[in-house]
């Protein structure tokens, strides 16, 4: 499977170009209009008596074998979440990202919000840094864009997903009043790791509510 050779600056520029297209801006600025709305139950007419709740016919349960009741209950339970692969250790954090490309083999694509969640995990476990124009520091800590590229190399999302996740990040930055790109925001004086995680959390929420 081919891998991307993007740098954080190239990712930043591509995400900005995507965000500035008319079609994508309609998506990222109208997520609250396109998000699914829970159906409302019809309200009873004024003065009309409330309809009684249907009584459960417990007698029907007597004719159902216990084994079938248990099987039906098990099937009704939500499916167990797939086991998540742990991140490579501290040595893996400082290795070049291209050496992790084999991890992409057989991995399905994910939504932008899921991709960002993996990028957040990278920042949490491997650390955040804001050295200008650097993917990582000597300890393997990443900038925000660097964490997104590393998540891609680890198999969490295609190159197109990374661009869409970056566009969602820029949309969140615009809503907070930041008019520049992600990189300058990341290295702005006084920026902290808590700021970076809060930005990703807000972006995940924004994208997830839009179904992305």
CSV table of C-alpha atoms in Angstrom, one decimal:
chain,number,residue,atom,x,y,z
A,1,UNK,CA,0.0,0.0,0.0
A,2,UNK,CA,1.6,3.4,-0.9
A,3,UNK,CA,2.4,5.8,1.8
A,4,UNK,CA,2.5,9.5,1.9
A,5,UNK,CA,5.7,11.5,2.0
A,6,UNK,CA,4.1,14.7,3.3
A,7,UNK,CA,5.8,17.0,5.8
A,8,UNK,CA,3.8,18.8,8.5
A,9,UNK,CA,3.9,22.0,6.4
A,10,UNK,CA,2.6,20.3,3.3
A,11,UNK,CA,-0.2,18.7,5.3
A,12,UNK,CA,-1.0,22.1,6.7
A,13,UNK,CA,-1.2,23.7,3.3
A,14,UNK,CA,-3.2,20.9,1.8
A,15,UNK,CA,-5.7,20.9,4.6
A,16,UNK,CA,-6.1,24.7,4.2
A,17,UNK,CA,-6.7,24.4,0.5
A,18,UNK,CA,-9.3,21.7,1.1
A,19,UNK,CA,-11.0,23.9,3.8
A,20,UNK,CA,-11.2,26.8,1.5
A,21,UNK,CA,-13.1,25.0,-1.3
A,22,UNK,CA,-16.7,25.9,-1.4
A,23,UNK,CA,-18.0,22.3,-1.1
A,24,UNK,CA,-15.9,21.6,2.0
A,25,UNK,CA,-16.6,24.9,3.7
A,26,UNK,CA,-20.3,24.1,3.4
A,27,UNK,CA,-19.6,20.8,5.2
A,28,UNK,CA,-17.4,22.1,8.0
A,29,UNK,CA,-19.5,25.3,8.6
A,30,UNK,CA,-22.8,23.5,8.4
A,31,UNK,CA,-22.1,20.4,10.5
A,32,UNK,CA,-24.7,21.5,13.0
A,33,UNK,CA,-27.3,21.6,10.2
A,34,UNK,CA,-26.3,18.3,8.6
A,35,UNK,CA,-25.9,16.3,11.9
A,36,UNK,CA,-28.7,13.8,12.4
A,37,UNK,CA,-31.5,15.1,14.6
A,38,UNK,CA,-33.1,12.6,17.0
A,39,UNK,CA,-36.8,12.1,16.1
A,40,UNK,CA,-39.3,13.8,18.4
A,41,UNK,CA,-42.2,11.8,19.7
A,42,UNK,CA,-45.6,13.3,18.9
A,43,UNK,CA,-47.1,15.2,21.8
A,44,UNK,CA,-50.6,14.2,22.9
A,45,UNK,CA,-53.4,16.6,22.2
A,46,UNK,CA,-54.3,19.1,25.0
A,47,UNK,CA,-56.8,17.7,27.3
A,48,UNK,CA,-56.6,14.2,25.8
A,49,UNK,CA,-55.9,11.4,28.3
A,50,UNK,CA,-52.5,9.8,28.0
A,51,UNK,CA,-52.4,6.5,26.3
A,52,UNK,CA,-51.7,3.7,28.7
A,53,UNK,CA,-48.4,1.8,28.2
A,54,UNK,CA,-48.9,-1.6,26.7
A,55,UNK,CA,-48.7,-4.3,29.4
A,56,UNK,CA,-46.0,-6.8,29.0
A,57,UNK,CA,-47.4,-10.2,28.3
A,58,UNK,CA,-45.2,-12.2,30.7
A,59,UNK,CA,-47.2,-15.4,29.9
A,60,UNK,CA,-45.6,-15.5,26.5
A,61,UNK,CA,-42.2,-15.9,28.2
A,62,UNK,CA,-43.3,-19.1,29.8
A,63,UNK,CA,-43.4,-20.8,26.4
A,64,UNK,CA,-39.9,-19.7,25.4
A,65,UNK,CA,-37.0,-22.0,26.5
A,66,UNK,CA,-34.5,-20.5,28.9
A,67,UNK,CA,-31.6,-21.2,26.5
A,68,UNK,CA,-33.4,-19.1,23.8
A,69,UNK,CA,-33.9,-16.3,26.2
A,70,UNK,CA,-30.2,-16.2,27.0
A,71,UNK,CA,-29.2,-16.4,23.4
A,72,UNK,CA,-31.6,-13.5,22.5
A,73,UNK,CA,-30.2,-11.4,25.3
A,74,UNK,CA,-26.6,-12.0,24.2
A,75,UNK,CA,-27.5,-11.1,20.6
A,76,UNK,CA,-29.0,-7.9,21.9
A,77,UNK,CA,-25.8,-6.8,23.6
A,78,UNK,CA,-23.6,-4.3,21.7
A,79,UNK,CA,-20.6,-5.9,19.9
A,80,UNK,CA,-17.4,-5.8,21.8
A,81,UNK,CA,-14.9,-3.1,20.6
A,82,UNK,CA,-12.1,-4.5,18.6
A,83,UNK,CA,-8.8,-4.9,20.4
A,84,UNK,CA,-6.7,-1.8,19.8
A,85,UNK,CA,-3.0,-2.2,19.0
A,86,UNK,CA,-0.7,-0.5,21.4
A,87,UNK,CA,1.6,2.2,20.2
A,88,UNK,CA,5.2,1.1,19.6
A,89,UNK,CA,7.3,1.9,22.7
A,90,UNK,CA,9.7,4.8,23.2
A,91,UNK,CA,12.1,3.4,20.6
A,92,UNK,CA,9.3,3.4,18.1
A,93,UNK,CA,8.6,7.0,18.9
A,94,UNK,CA,12.0,8.1,17.8
A,95,UNK,CA,12.2,5.9,14.7
A,96,UNK,CA,11.5,7.5,11.3
A,97,UNK,CA,7.9,7.2,10.4
A,98,UNK,CA,8.6,5.3,7.2
A,99,UNK,CA,9.7,2.4,9.2
A,100,UNK,CA,6.2,2.0,10.6
A,101,UNK,CA,4.6,1.9,7.1
A,102,UNK,CA,4.2,-1.9,7.3
A,103,UNK,CA,1.6,-1.4,9.9
A,104,UNK,CA,-0.7,0.0,7.3
A,105,UNK,CA,-1.0,-3.4,5.5
A,106,UNK,CA,-4.6,-4.6,5.7
A,107,UNK,CA,-5.8,-1.7,7.8
A,108,UNK,CA,-9.2,-0.3,6.8
A,109,UNK,CA,-9.8,3.5,6.4
A,110,UNK,CA,-11.3,5.4,9.4
A,111,UNK,CA,-13.3,8.5,9.8
A,112,UNK,CA,-11.5,11.9,10.4
A,113,UNK,CA,-12.7,12.0,14.0
A,114,UNK,CA,-11.3,8.5,14.6
A,115,UNK,CA,-8.0,9.4,12.9
A,116,UNK,CA,-7.8,12.5,15.2
A,117,UNK,CA,-8.4,10.3,18.3
A,118,UNK,CA,-5.3,8.2,17.3
A,119,UNK,CA,-3.3,11.4,16.8
A,120,UNK,CA,-4.4,12.6,20.2
A,121,UNK,CA,-3.2,9.3,21.7
A,122,UNK,CA,0.2,9.8,20.0
A,123,UNK,CA,0.5,13.2,21.6
A,124,UNK,CA,-0.5,11.8,25.0
A,125,UNK,CA,1.8,8.8,25.0
A,126,UNK,CA,4.8,10.2,23.0
A,127,UNK,CA,4.5,13.8,23.9
A,128,UNK,CA,3.8,17.2,22.2
A,129,UNK,CA,6.4,19.7,21.0
A,130,UNK,CA,6.4,23.0,19.2
A,131,UNK,CA,9.8,23.3,17.7
A,132,UNK,CA,9.4,25.4,14.4
A,133,UNK,CA,9.3,23.3,11.2
A,134,UNK,CA,10.1,20.0,13.0
A,135,UNK,CA,8.1,16.8,12.8
A,136,UNK,CA,9.4,15.7,16.2
A,137,UNK,CA,12.0,16.5,18.8
A,138,UNK,CA,14.9,14.2,19.9
A,139,UNK,CA,12.6,12.4,22.4
A,140,UNK,CA,10.0,11.6,19.7
A,141,UNK,CA,7.4,14.1,20.7
A,142,UNK,CA,5.3,15.4,17.8
A,143,UNK,CA,3.6,18.6,16.8
A,144,UNK,CA,-0.2,18.4,16.0
A,145,UNK,CA,0.4,17.9,12.3
A,146,UNK,CA,3.3,15.5,13.0
A,147,UNK,CA,1.0,13.4,15.2
A,148,UNK,CA,-1.6,13.2,12.4
A,149,UNK,CA,1.1,12.1,9.9
A,150,UNK,CA,2.4,9.5,12.3
A,151,UNK,CA,-1.2,8.2,12.9
A,152,UNK,CA,-1.5,7.7,9.2
A,153,UNK,CA,1.8,5.8,9.0
A,154,UNK,CA,0.7,3.6,11.8
A,155,UNK,CA,-2.4,2.6,9.7
A,156,UNK,CA,-5.1,4.9,11.1
A,157,UNK,CA,-6.6,6.6,8.0
A,158,UNK,CA,-5.7,7.2,4.4
A,159,UNK,CA,-3.9,10.3,3.1
A,160,UNK,CA,-7.3,11.7,2.1
A,161,UNK,CA,-8.5,11.1,5.6
A,162,UNK,CA,-5.6,13.1,7.0
A,163,UNK,CA,-6.4,16.0,4.7
A,164,UNK,CA,-10.1,15.9,5.8
A,165,UNK,CA,-9.1,15.8,9.5
A,166,UNK,CA,-6.8,18.8,8.9
A,167,UNK,CA,-9.7,20.7,7.3
A,168,UNK,CA,-11.8,20.0,10.4
A,169,UNK,CA,-8.9,21.2,12.6
A,170,UNK,CA,-8.8,24.5,10.6
A,171,UNK,CA,-12.6,24.8,10.9
A,172,UNK,CA,-12.3,24.5,14.6
A,173,UNK,CA,-9.4,27.1,14.7
A,174,UNK,CA,-11.5,29.5,12.6
A,175,UNK,CA,-14.4,29.1,15.1
A,176,UNK,CA,-11.9,30.1,17.9
A,177,UNK,CA,-10.7,33.2,16.0
A,178,UNK,CA,-7.4,31.8,14.6
A,179,UNK,CA,-7.0,32.8,11.0
A,180,UNK,CA,-3.7,31.1,10.3
A,181,UNK,CA,-2.6,27.5,9.7
A,182,UNK,CA,-2.2,24.7,12.2
A,183,UNK,CA,1.6,24.9,12.3
A,184,UNK,CA,1.8,28.5,13.4
A,185,UNK,CA,-0.9,27.9,16.0
A,186,UNK,CA,1.1,24.9,17.3
A,187,UNK,CA,4.3,26.9,17.7
A,188,UNK,CA,2.7,30.2,18.9
A,189,UNK,CA,4.5,31.5,22.1
A,190,UNK,CA,2.9,30.2,25.2
A,191,UNK,CA,1.2,27.3,23.6
A,192,UNK,CA,1.0,24.2,25.8
A,193,UNK,CA,0.3,20.5,25.4
A,194,UNK,CA,-3.0,21.0,27.1
A,195,UNK,CA,-4.0,23.6,24.4
A,196,UNK,CA,-3.1,21.1,21.7
A,197,UNK,CA,-5.2,18.3,23.3
A,198,UNK,CA,-8.1,20.6,23.9
A,199,UNK,CA,-8.0,21.7,20.2
A,200,UNK,CA,-8.1,18.1,19.1
A,201,UNK,CA,-10.9,17.2,21.5
A,202,UNK,CA,-13.0,20.1,20.2
A,203,UNK,CA,-12.3,19.1,16.6
A,204,UNK,CA,-13.2,15.4,17.3
A,205,UNK,CA,-16.5,16.5,18.8
A,206,UNK,CA,-17.2,18.8,15.8
A,207,UNK,CA,-16.4,16.2,13.2
A,208,UNK,CA,-18.2,13.3,15.0
A,209,UNK,CA,-21.4,15.3,15.4
A,210,UNK,CA,-21.3,15.8,11.6
A,211,UNK,CA,-21.0,12.0,11.1
A,212,UNK,CA,-17.3,12.3,10.2
